[in-house]
Structure formats: C-alpha cells, structure tokens
Short mmCIF file of C-alpha atoms in Angstrom, two decimals:
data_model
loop_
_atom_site.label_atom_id
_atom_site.label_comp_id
_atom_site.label_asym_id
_atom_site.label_seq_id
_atom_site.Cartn_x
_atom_site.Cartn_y
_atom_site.Cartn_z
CA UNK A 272 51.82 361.30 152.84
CA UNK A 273 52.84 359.21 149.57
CA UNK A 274 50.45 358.41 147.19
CA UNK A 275 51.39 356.29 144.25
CA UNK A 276 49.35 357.93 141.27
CA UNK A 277 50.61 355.57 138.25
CA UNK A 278 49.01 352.37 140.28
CA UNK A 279 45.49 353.93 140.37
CA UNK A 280 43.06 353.56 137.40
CA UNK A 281 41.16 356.59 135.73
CA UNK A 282 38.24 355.95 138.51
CA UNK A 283 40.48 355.97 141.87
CA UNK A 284 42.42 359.07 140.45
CA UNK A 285 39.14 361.18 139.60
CA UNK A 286 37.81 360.34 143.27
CA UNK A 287 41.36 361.26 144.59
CA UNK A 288 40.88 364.74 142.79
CA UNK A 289 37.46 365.18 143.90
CA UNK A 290 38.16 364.43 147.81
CA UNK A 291 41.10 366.81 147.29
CA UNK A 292 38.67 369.53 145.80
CA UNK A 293 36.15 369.40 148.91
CA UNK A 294 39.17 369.02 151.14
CA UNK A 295 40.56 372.70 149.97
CA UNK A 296 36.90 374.14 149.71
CA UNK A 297 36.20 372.95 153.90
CA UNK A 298 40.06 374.71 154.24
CA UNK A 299 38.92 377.77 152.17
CA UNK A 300 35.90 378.55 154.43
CA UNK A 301 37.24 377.77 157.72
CA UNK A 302 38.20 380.51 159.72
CA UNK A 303 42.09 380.26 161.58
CA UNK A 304 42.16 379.09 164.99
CA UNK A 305 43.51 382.00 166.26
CA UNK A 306 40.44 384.01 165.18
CA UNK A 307 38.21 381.57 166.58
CA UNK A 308 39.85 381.51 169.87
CA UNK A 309 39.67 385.34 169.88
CA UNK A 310 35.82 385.63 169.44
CA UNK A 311 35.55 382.61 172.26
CA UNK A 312 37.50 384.37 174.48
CA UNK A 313 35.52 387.87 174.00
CA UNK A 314 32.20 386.04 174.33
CA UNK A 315 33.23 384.30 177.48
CA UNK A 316 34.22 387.93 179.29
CA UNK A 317 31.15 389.31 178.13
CA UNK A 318 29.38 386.55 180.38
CA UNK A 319 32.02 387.14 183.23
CA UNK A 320 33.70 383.92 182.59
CA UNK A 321 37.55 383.25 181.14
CA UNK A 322 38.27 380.40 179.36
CA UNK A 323 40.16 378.33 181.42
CA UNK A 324 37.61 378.50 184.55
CA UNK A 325 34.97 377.14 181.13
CA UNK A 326 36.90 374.32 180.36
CA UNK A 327 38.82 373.40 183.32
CA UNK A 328 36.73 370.36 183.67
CA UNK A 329 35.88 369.84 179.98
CA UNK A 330 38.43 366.82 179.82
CA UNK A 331 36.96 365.14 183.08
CA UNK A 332 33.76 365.29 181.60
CA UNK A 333 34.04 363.99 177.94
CA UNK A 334 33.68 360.68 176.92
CA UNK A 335 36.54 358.68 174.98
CA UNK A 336 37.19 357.21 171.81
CA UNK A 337 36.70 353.95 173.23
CA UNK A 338 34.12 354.27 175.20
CA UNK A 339 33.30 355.12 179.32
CA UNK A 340 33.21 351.77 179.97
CA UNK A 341 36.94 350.87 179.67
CA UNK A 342 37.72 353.71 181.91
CA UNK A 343 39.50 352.34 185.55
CA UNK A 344 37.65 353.34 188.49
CA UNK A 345 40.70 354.53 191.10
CA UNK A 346 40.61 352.82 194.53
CA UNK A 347 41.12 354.54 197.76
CA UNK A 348 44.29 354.76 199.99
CA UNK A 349 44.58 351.86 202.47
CA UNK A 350 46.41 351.49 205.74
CA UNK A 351 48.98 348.83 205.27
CA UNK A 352 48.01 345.59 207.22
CA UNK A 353 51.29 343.73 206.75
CA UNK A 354 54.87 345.38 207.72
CA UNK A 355 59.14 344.15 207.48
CA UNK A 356 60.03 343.64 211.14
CA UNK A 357 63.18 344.08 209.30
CA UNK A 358 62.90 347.03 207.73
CA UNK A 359 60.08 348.69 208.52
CA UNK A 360 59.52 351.07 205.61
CA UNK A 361 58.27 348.02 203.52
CA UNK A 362 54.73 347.73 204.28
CA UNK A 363 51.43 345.86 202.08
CA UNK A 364 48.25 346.98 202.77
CA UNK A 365 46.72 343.37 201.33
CA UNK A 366 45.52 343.89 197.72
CA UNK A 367 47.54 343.74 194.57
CA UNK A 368 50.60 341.35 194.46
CA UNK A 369 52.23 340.12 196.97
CA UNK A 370 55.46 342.23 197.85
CA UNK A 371 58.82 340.84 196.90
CA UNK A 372 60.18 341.09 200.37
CA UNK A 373 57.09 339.48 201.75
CA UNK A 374 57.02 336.90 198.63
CA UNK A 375 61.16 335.77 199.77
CA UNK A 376 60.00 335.09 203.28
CA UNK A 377 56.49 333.25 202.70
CA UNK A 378 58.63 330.94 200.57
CA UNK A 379 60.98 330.33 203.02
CA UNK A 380 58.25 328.68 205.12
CA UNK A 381 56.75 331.75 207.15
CA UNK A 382 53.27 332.98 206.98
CA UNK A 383 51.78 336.32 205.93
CA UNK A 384 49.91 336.53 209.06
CA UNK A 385 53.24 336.48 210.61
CA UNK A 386 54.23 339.96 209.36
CA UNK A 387 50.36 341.40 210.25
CA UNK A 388 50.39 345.01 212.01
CA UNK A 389 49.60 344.00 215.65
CA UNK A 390 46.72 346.14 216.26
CA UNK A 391 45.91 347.58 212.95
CA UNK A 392 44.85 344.39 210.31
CA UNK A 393 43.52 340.61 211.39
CA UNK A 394 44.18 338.90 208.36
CA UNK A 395 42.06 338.48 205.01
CA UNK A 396 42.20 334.98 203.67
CA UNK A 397 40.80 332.38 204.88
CA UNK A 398 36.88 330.90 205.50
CA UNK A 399 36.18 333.53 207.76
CA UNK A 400 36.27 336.21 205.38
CA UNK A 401 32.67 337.88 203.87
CA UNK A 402 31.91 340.49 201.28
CA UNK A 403 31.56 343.64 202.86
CA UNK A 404 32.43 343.08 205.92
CA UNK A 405 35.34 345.24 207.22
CA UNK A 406 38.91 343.36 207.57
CA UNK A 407 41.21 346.86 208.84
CA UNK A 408 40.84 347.51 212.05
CA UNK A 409 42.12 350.60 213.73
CA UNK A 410 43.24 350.51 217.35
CA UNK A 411 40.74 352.19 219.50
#
C-alpha cells in the first residue's frame, strides 16, 4: 500500500495517524489465530464434536456478499430427447442452445423433430405445448 503523505493537508494526515493508532490497538488485543483455533478445537471435543463435522456445512449455509437472491438454482439431469443418427454419442436433451451438430443440419433444411429419440421424447415446440405438463416420455 502507497500512500502519498506530502499531498495530504495537516487534517487528512492527523486522521491517517489516528486510524493507524486504533488499527495497532485492535492488532495489540487480538489474540493469534492459531490460539483461537486451539481453544475452538478443545471446546468442540469437550461436546463430542471435531471441527470439521461443525462446519462441514457452514459454507452451504451462509449467505453472500451479494445477496441469496443472485444465487443459481441447479436444474436436474434430463434424458436427452434428440440424438446424431450419425454419431450417436451427440445427444440434446431440449433446453439450453441448440447443439452445433444439430444447429449444421436444421440449417441445411431438416427438422429437429427429425433427430427425436423414437420412443423416449415427442417434441417440445409448437401450440401443443403447456406449462407443466410432461414432454419426456419413457418407453413403457
């Protein structure tokens, strides 16, 4: 940290000093970590506990800086609906972007309903689709 003390007035340099002051008096009476970790660790074996079963879950459960609200909520795994009779490891289960290999052959004037799972999906789009209704369909 650089501070450039001939560009501060008489005011600005006494406040400087006096935040430095209370900075080295909360440094002064602060114990070290290491003690502090010591006397957690001896208090959580006197309850039967160690510290990592305590606080295991402690990140899961804290809020962040910004806020709960920005955090993503994860989606579950879905069976692919649409498959590469071409290659078959290239598979899209529907949501998200369109694939690149399936992208390259709806441009080239094939549908995605073409490359549908027989069995498994009945396609999305379209006026028949509702909210909440299911559109993956295992075989039975």
């Amino acid at each position: 940290m650089h501070i450039d003390i001939k560009a501060l007035n008489e005011w600005q340099l006494k406040a400087l000093i006096a935040a430095a002051e209370r900075r080295l008096q909360l440094l002064a009476q602060r114990r070290s970590a290491a003690v502090v970790r010591r006397e957690l660790v001896a208090a959580a074996a006197e309850c039967g506990y160690s510290i990592e079963e305590l606080f295991a879950g402690a990140s899961a459960v804290s809020v962040p800086a910004g806020g709960a609200s920005r955090r993503r909520r994860k989606t579950g795994k879905v069976a692919p609906k649409y498959r590469d009779p071409e290659n078959r490891r290239n598979t899209w289960t529907g949501r998200g972007r369109m694939p690149r290999w399936l992208a390259d052959k709806t441009r080239h004037g094939r549908s995605a309903t073409d490359f549908l799972i027989p069995g498994l999906a009945r396609p999305t789009t379209g006026k028949d689709v509702v909210i909440g209704r299911r559109s993956v369909f295992k075989q039975k």
